[in-house]
N, CA, C and O atoms as a GROMACS GRO file, in nm:
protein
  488
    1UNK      N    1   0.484  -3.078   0.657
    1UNK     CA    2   0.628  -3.097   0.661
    1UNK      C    3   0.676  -3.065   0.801
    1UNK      O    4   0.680  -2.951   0.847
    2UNK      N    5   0.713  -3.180   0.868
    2UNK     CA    6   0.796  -3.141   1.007
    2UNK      C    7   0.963  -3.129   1.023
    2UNK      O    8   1.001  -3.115   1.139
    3UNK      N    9   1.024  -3.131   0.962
    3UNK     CA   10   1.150  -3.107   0.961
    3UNK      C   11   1.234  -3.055   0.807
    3UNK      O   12   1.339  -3.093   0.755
    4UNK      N   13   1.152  -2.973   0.777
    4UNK     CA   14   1.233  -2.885   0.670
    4UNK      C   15   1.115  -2.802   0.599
    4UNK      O   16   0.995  -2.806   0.630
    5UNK      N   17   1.180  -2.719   0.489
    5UNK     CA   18   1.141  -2.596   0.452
    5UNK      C   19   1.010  -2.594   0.367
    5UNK      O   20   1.026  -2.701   0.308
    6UNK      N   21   0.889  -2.545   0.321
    6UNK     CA   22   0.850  -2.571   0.187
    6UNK      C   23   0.947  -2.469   0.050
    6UNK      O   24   1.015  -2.368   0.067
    7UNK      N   25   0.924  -2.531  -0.052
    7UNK     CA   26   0.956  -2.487  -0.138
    7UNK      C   27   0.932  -2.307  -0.171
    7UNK      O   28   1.019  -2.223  -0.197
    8UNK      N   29   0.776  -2.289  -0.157
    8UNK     CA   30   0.739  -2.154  -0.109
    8UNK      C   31   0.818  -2.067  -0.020
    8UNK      O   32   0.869  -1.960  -0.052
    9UNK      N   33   0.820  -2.132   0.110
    9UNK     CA   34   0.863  -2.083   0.216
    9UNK      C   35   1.018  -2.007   0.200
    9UNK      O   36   1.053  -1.892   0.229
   10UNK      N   37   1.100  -2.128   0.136
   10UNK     CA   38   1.262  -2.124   0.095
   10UNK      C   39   1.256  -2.018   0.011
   10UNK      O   40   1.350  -1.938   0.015
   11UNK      N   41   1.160  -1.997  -0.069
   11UNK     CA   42   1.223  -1.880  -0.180
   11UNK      C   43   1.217  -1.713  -0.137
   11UNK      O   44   1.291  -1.618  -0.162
   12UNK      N   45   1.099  -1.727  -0.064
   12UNK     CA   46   1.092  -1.605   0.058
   12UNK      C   47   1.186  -1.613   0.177
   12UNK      O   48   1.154  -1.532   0.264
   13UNK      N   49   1.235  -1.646   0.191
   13UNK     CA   50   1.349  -1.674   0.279
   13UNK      C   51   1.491  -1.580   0.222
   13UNK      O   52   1.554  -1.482   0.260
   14UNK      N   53   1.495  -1.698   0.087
   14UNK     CA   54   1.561  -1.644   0.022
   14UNK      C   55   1.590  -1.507  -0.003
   14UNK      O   56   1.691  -1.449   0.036
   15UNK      N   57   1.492  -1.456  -0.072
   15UNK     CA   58   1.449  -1.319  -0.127
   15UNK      C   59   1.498  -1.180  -0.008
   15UNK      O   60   1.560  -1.075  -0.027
   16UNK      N   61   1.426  -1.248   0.135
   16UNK     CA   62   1.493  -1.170   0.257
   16UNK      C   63   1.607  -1.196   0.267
   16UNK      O   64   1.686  -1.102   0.275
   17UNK      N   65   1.633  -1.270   0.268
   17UNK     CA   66   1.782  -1.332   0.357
   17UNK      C   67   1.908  -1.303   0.300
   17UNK      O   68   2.007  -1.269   0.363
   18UNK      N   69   1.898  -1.318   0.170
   18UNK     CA   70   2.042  -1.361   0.127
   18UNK      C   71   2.128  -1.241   0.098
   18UNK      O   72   2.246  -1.237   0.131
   19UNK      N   73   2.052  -1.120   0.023
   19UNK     CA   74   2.081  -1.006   0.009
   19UNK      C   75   2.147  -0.953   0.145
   19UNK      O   76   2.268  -0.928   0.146
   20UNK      N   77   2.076  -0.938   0.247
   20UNK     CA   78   2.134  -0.942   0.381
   20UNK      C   79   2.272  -0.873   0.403
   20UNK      O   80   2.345  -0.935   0.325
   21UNK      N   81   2.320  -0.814   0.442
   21UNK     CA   82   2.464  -0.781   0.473
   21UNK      C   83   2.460  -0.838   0.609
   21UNK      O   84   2.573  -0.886   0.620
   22UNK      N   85   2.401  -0.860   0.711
   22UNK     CA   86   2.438  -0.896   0.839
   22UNK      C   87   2.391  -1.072   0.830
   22UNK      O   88   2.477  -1.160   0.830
   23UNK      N   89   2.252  -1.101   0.822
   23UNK     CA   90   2.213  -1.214   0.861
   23UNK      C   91   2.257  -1.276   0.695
   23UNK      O   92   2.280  -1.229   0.584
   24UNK      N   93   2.251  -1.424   0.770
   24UNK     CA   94   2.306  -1.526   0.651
   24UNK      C   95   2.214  -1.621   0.657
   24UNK      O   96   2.195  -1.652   0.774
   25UNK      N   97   2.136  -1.691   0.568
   25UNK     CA   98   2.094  -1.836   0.516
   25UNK      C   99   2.186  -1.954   0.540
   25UNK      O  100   2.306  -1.946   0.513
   26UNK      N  101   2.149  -2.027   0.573
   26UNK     CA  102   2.249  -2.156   0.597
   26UNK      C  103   2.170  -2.314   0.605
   26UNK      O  104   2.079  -2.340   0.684
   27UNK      N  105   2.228  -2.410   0.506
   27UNK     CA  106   2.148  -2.530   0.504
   27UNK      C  107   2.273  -2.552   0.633
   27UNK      O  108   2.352  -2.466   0.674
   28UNK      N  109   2.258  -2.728   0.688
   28UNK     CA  110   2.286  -2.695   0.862
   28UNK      C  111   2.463  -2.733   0.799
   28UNK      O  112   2.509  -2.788   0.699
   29UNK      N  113   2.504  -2.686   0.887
   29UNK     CA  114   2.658  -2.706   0.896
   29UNK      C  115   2.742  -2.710   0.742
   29UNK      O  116   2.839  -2.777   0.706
   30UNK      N  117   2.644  -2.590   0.657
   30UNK     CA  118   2.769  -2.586   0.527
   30UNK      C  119   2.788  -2.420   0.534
   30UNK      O  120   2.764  -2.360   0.638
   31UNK      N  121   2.829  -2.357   0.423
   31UNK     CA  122   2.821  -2.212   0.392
   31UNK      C  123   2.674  -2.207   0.385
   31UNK      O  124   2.589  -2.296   0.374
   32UNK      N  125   2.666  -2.024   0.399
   32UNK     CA  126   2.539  -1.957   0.359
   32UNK      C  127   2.534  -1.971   0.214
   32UNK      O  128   2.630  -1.996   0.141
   33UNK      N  129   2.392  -1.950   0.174
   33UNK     CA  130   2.336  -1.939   0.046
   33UNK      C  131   2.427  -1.835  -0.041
   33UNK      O  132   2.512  -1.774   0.024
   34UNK      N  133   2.420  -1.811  -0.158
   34UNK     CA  134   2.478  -1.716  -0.212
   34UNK      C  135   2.357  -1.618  -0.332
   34UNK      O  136   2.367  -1.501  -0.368
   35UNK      N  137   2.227  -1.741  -0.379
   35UNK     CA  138   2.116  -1.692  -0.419
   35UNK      C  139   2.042  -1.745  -0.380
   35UNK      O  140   2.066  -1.847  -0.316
   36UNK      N  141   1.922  -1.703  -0.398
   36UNK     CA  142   1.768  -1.730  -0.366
   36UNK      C  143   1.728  -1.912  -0.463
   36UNK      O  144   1.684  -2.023  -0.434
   37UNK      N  145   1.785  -1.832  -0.593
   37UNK     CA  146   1.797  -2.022  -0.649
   37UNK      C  147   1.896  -2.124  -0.584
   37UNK      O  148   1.872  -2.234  -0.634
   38UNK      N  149   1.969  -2.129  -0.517
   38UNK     CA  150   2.052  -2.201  -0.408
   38UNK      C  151   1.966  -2.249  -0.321
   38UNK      O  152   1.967  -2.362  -0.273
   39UNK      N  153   1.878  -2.149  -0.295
   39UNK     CA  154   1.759  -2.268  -0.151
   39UNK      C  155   1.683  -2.303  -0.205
   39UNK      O  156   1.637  -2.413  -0.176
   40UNK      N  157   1.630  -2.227  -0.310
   40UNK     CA  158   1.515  -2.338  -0.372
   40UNK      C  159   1.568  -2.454  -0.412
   40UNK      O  160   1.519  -2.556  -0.364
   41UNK      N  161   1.649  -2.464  -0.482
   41UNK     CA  162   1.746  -2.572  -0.524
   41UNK      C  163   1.778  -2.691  -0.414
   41UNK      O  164   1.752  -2.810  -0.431
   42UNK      N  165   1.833  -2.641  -0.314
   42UNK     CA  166   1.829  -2.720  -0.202
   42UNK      C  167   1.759  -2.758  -0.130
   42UNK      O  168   1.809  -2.837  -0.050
   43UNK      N  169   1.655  -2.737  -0.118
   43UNK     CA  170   1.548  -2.740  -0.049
   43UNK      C  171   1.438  -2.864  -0.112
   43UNK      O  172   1.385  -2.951  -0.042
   44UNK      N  173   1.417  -2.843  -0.289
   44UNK     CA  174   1.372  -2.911  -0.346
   44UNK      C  175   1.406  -3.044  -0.355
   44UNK      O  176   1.333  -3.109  -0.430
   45UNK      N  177   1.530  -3.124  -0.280
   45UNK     CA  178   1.616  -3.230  -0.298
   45UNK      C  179   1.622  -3.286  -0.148
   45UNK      O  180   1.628  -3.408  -0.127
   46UNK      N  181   1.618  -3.170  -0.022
   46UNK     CA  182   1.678  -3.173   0.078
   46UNK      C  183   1.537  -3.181   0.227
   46UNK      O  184   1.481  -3.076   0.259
   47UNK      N  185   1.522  -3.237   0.256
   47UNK     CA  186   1.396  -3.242   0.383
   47UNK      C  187   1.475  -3.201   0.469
   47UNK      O  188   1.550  -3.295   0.495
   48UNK      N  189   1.501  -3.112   0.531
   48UNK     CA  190   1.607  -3.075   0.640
   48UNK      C  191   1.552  -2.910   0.676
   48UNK      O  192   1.513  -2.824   0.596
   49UNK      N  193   1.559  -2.904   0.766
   49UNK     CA  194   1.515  -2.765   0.828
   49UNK      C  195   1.596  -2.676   0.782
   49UNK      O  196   1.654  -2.752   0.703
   50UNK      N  197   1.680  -2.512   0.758
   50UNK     CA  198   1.766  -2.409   0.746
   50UNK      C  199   1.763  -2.357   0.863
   50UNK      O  200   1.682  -2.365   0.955
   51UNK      N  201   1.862  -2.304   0.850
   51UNK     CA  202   1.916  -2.207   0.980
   51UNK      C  203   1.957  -2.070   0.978
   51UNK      O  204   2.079  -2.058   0.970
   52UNK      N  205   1.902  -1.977   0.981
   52UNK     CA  206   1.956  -1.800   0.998
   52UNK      C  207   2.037  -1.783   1.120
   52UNK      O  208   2.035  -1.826   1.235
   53UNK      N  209   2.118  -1.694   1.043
   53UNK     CA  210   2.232  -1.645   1.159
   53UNK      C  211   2.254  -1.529   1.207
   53UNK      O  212   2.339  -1.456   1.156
   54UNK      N  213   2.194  -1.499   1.294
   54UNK     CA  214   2.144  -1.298   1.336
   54UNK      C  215   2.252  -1.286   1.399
   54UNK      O  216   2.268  -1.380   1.477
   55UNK      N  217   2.359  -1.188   1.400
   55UNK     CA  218   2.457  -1.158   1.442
   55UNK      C  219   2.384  -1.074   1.580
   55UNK      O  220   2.266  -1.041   1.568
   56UNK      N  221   2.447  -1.046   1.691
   56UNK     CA  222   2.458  -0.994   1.745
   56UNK      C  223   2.526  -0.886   1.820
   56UNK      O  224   2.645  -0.906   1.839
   57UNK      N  225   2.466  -0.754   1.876
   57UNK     CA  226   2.561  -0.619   1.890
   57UNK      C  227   2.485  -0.583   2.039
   57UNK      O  228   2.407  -0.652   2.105
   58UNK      N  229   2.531  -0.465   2.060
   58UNK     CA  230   2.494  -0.433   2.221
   58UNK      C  231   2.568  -0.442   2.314
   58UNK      O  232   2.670  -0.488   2.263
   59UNK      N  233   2.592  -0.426   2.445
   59UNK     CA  234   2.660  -0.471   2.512
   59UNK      C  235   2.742  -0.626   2.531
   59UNK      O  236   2.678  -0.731   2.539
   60UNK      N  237   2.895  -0.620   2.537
   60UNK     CA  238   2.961  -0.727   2.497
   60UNK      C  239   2.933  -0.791   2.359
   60UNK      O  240   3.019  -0.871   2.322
   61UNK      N  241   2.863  -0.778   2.305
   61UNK     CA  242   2.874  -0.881   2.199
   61UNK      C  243   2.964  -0.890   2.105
   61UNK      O  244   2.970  -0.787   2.039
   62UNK      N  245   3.037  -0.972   2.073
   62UNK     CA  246   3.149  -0.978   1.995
   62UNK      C  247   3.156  -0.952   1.809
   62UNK      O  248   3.055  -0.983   1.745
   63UNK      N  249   3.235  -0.916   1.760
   63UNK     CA  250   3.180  -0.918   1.636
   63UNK      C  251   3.103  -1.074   1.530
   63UNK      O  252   3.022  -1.071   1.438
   64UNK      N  253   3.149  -1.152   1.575
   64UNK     CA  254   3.147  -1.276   1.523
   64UNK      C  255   2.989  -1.349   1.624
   64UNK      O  256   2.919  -1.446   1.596
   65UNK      N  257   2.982  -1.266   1.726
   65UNK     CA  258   2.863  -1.349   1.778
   65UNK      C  259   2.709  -1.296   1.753
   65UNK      O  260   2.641  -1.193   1.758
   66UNK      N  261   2.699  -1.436   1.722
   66UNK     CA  262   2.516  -1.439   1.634
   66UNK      C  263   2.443  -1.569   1.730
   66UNK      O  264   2.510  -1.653   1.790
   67UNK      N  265   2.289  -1.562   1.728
   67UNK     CA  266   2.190  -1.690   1.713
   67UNK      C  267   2.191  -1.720   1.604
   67UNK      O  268   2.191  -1.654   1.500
   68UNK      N  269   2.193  -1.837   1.628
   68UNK     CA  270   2.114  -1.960   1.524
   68UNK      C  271   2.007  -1.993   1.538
   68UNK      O  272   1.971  -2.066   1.630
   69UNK      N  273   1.912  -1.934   1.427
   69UNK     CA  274   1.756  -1.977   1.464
   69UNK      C  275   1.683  -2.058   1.354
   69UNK      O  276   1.662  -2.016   1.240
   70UNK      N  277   1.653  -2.158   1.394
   70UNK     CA  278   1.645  -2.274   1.291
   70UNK      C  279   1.515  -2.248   1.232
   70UNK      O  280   1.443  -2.164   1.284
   71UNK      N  281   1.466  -2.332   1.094
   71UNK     CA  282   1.339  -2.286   1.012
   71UNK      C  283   1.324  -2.436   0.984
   71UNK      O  284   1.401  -2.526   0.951
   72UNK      N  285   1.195  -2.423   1.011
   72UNK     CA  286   1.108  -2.514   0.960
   72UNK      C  287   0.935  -2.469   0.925
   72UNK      O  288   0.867  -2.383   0.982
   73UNK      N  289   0.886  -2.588   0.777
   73UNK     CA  290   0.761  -2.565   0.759
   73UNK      C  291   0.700  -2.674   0.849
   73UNK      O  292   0.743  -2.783   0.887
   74UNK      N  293   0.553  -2.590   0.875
   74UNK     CA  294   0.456  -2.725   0.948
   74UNK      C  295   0.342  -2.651   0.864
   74UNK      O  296   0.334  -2.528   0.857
   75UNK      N  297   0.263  -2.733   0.805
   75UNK     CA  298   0.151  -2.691   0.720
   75UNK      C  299   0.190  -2.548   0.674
   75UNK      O  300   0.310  -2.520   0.662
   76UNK      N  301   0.112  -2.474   0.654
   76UNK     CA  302   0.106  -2.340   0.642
   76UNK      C  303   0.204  -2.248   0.670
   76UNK      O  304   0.271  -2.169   0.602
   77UNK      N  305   0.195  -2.280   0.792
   77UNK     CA  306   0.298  -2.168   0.883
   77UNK      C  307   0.472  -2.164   0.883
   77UNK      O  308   0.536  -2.269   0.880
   78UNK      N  309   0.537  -2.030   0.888
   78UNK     CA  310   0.696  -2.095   0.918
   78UNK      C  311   0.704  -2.102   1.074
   78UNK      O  312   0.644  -2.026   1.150
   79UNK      N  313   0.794  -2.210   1.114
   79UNK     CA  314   0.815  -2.197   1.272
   79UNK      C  315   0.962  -2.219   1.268
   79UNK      O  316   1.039  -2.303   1.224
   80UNK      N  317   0.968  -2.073   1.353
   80UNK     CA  318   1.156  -2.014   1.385
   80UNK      C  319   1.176  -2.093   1.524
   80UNK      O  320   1.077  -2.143   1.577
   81UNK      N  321   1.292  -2.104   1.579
   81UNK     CA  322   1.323  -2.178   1.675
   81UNK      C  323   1.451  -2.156   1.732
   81UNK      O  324   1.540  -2.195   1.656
   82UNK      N  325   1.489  -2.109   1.836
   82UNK     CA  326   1.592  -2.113   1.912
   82UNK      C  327   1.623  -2.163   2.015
   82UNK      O  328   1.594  -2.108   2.122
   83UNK      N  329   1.695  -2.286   2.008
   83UNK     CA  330   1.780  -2.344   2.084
   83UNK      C  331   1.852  -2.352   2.194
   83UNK      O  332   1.825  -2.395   2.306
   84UNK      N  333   1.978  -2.287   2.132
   84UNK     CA  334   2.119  -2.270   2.206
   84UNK      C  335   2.173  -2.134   2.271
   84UNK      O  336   2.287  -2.098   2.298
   85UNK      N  337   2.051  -2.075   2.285
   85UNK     CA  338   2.063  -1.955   2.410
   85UNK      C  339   2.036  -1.995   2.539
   85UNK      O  340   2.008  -2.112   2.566
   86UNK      N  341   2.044  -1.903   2.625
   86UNK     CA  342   2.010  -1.903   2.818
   86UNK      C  343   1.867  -1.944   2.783
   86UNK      O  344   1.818  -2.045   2.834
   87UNK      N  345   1.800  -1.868   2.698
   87UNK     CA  346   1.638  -1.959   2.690
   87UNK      C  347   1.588  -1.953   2.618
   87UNK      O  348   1.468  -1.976   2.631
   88UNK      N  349   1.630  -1.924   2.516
   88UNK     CA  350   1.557  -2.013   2.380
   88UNK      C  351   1.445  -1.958   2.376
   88UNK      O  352   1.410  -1.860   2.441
   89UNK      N  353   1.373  -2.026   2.286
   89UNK     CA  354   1.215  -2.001   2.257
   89UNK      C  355   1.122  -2.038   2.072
   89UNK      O  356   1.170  -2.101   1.979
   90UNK      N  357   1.053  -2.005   2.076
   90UNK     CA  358   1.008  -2.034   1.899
   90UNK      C  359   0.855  -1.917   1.895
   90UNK      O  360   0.777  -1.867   1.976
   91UNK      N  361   0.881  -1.919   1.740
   91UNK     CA  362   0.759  -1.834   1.715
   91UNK      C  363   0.687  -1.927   1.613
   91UNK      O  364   0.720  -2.045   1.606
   92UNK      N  365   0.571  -1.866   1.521
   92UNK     CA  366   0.559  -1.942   1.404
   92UNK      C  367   0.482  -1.822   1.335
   92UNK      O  368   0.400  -1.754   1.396
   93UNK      N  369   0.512  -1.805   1.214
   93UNK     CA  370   0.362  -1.689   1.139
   93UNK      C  371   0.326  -1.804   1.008
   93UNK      O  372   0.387  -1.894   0.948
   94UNK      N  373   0.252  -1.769   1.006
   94UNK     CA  374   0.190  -1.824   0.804
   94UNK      C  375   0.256  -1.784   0.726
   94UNK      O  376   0.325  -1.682   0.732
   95UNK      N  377   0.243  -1.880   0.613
   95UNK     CA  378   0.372  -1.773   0.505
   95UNK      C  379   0.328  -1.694   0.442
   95UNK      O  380   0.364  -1.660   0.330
   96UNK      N  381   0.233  -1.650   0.510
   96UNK     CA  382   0.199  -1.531   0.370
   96UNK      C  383   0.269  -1.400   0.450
   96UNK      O  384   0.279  -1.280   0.422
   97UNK      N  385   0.312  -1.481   0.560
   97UNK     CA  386   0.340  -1.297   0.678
   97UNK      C  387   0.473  -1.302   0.687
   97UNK      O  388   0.528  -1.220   0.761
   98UNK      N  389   0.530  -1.370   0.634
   98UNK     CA  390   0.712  -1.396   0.640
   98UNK      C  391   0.782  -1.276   0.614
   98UNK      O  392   0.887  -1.239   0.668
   99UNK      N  393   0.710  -1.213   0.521
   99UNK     CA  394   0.750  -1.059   0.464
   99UNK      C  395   0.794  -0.959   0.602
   99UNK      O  396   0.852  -0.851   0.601
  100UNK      N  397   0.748  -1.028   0.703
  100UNK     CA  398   0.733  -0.962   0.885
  100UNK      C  399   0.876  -1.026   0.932
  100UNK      O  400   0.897  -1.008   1.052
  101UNK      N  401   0.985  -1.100   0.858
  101UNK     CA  402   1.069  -1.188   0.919
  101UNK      C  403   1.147  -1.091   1.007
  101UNK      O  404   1.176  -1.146   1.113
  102UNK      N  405   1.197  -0.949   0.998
  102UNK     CA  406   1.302  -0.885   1.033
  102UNK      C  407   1.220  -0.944   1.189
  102UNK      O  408   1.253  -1.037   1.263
  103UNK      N  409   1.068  -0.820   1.201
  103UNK     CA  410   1.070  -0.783   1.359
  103UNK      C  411   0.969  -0.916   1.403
  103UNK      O  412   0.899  -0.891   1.502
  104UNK      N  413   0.948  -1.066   1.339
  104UNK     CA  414   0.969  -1.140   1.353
  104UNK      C  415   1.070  -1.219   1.482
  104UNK      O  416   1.038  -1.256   1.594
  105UNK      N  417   1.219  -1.225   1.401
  105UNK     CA  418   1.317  -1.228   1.440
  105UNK      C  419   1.410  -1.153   1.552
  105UNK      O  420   1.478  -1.187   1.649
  106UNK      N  421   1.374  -1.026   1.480
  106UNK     CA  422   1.386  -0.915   1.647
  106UNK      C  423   1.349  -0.967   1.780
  106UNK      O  424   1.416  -0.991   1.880
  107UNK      N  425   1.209  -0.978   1.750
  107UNK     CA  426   1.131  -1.016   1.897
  107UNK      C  427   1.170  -1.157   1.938
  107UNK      O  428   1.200  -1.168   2.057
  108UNK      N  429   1.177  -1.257   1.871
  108UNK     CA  430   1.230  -1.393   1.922
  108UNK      C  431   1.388  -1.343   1.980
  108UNK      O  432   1.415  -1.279   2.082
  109UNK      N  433   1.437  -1.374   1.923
  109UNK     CA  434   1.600  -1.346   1.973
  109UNK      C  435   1.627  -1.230   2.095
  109UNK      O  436   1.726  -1.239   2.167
  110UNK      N  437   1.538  -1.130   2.110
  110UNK     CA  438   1.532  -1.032   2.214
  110UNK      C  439   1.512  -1.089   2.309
  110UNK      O  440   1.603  -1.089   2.392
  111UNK      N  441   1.361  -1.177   2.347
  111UNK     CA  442   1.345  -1.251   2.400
  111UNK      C  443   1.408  -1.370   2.467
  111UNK      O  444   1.376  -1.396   2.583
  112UNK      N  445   1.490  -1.441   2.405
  112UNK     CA  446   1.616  -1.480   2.395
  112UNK      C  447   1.720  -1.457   2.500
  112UNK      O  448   1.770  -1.533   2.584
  113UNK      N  449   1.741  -1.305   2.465
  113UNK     CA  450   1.894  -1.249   2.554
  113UNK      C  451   1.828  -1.184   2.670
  113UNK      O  452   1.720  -1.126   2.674
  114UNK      N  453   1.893  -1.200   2.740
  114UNK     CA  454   1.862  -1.082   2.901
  114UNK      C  455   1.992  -1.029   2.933
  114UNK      O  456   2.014  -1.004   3.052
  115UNK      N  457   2.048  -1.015   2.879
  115UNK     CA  458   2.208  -0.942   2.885
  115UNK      C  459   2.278  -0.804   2.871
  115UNK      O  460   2.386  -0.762   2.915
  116UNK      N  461   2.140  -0.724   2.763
  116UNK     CA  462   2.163  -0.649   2.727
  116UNK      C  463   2.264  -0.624   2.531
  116UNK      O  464   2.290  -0.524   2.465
  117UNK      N  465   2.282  -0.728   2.515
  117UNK     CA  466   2.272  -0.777   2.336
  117UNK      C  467   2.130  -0.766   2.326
  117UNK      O  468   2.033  -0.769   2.401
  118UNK      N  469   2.160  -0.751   2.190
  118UNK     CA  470   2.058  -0.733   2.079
  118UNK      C  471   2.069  -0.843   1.976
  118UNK      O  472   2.157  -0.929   1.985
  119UNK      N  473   1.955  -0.841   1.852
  119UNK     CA  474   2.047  -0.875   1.735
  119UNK      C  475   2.026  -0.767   1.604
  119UNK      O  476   1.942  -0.678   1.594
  120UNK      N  477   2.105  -0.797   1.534
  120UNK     CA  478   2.119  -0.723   1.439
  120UNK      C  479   1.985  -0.670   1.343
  120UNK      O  480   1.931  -0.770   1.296
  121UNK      N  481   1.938  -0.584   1.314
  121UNK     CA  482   1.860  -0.628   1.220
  121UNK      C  483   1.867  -0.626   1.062
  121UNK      O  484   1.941  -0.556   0.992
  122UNK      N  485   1.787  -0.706   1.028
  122UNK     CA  486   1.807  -0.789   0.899
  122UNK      C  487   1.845  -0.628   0.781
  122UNK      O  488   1.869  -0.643   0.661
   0.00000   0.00000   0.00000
């Protein structure tokens, strides 16, 4: 699968994600998830990558400002992806290691900023 989730993948996603008080689940440009059956659900219908939204804190960062780090399955593995920072970057683990998403995510998005922001963690 090159441009969206597996079914597997989405429900572990889920399971991390949604509970969440900071980071949010998001199929692209609607609301966040509200359960874990919401992405499976969507996901099962939908070939389209998801998107997490790591808020960000630290110096300057505003309350409202987060990355968007997009998800996609490729065989096996999940591969995270960021975009729309100063420089971006991507990781990928297997899904059996997703359970690793927080410092996962930490390290991409750190990587990311040179500013002195952070992001939140999960």
């Amino acid at each position: 699968m090159e441009n969206g989730v597996k079914e597997t993948h989405a429900k572990l996603l889920g399971e991390l994600v949604v509970p969440s008080s900071s980071w949010s689940l998001h199929p692209e440009k609607k609301p966040a998830f509200k359960s874990k059956e919401q992405v499976v659900d969507y996901v099962t219908v939908n070939s389209e990558p998801l998107y997490i939204h790591v808020p960000l804190c630290g110096k300057d960062a505003s309350e409202d400002e987060y990355v968007r780090v997009i998800v996609n399955s490729k065989d096996e593995d999940v591969v995270f992806k960021i975009t729309d920072r100063e420089k971006g970057g991507d990781t990928r683990v297997h899904g059996s290691h997703i359970k690793n998403l927080n410092s996962t995510i930490l390290e991409l998005v750190s990587q990311s900023l040179k500013d002195g922001r952070r992001a939140k963690p999960l």
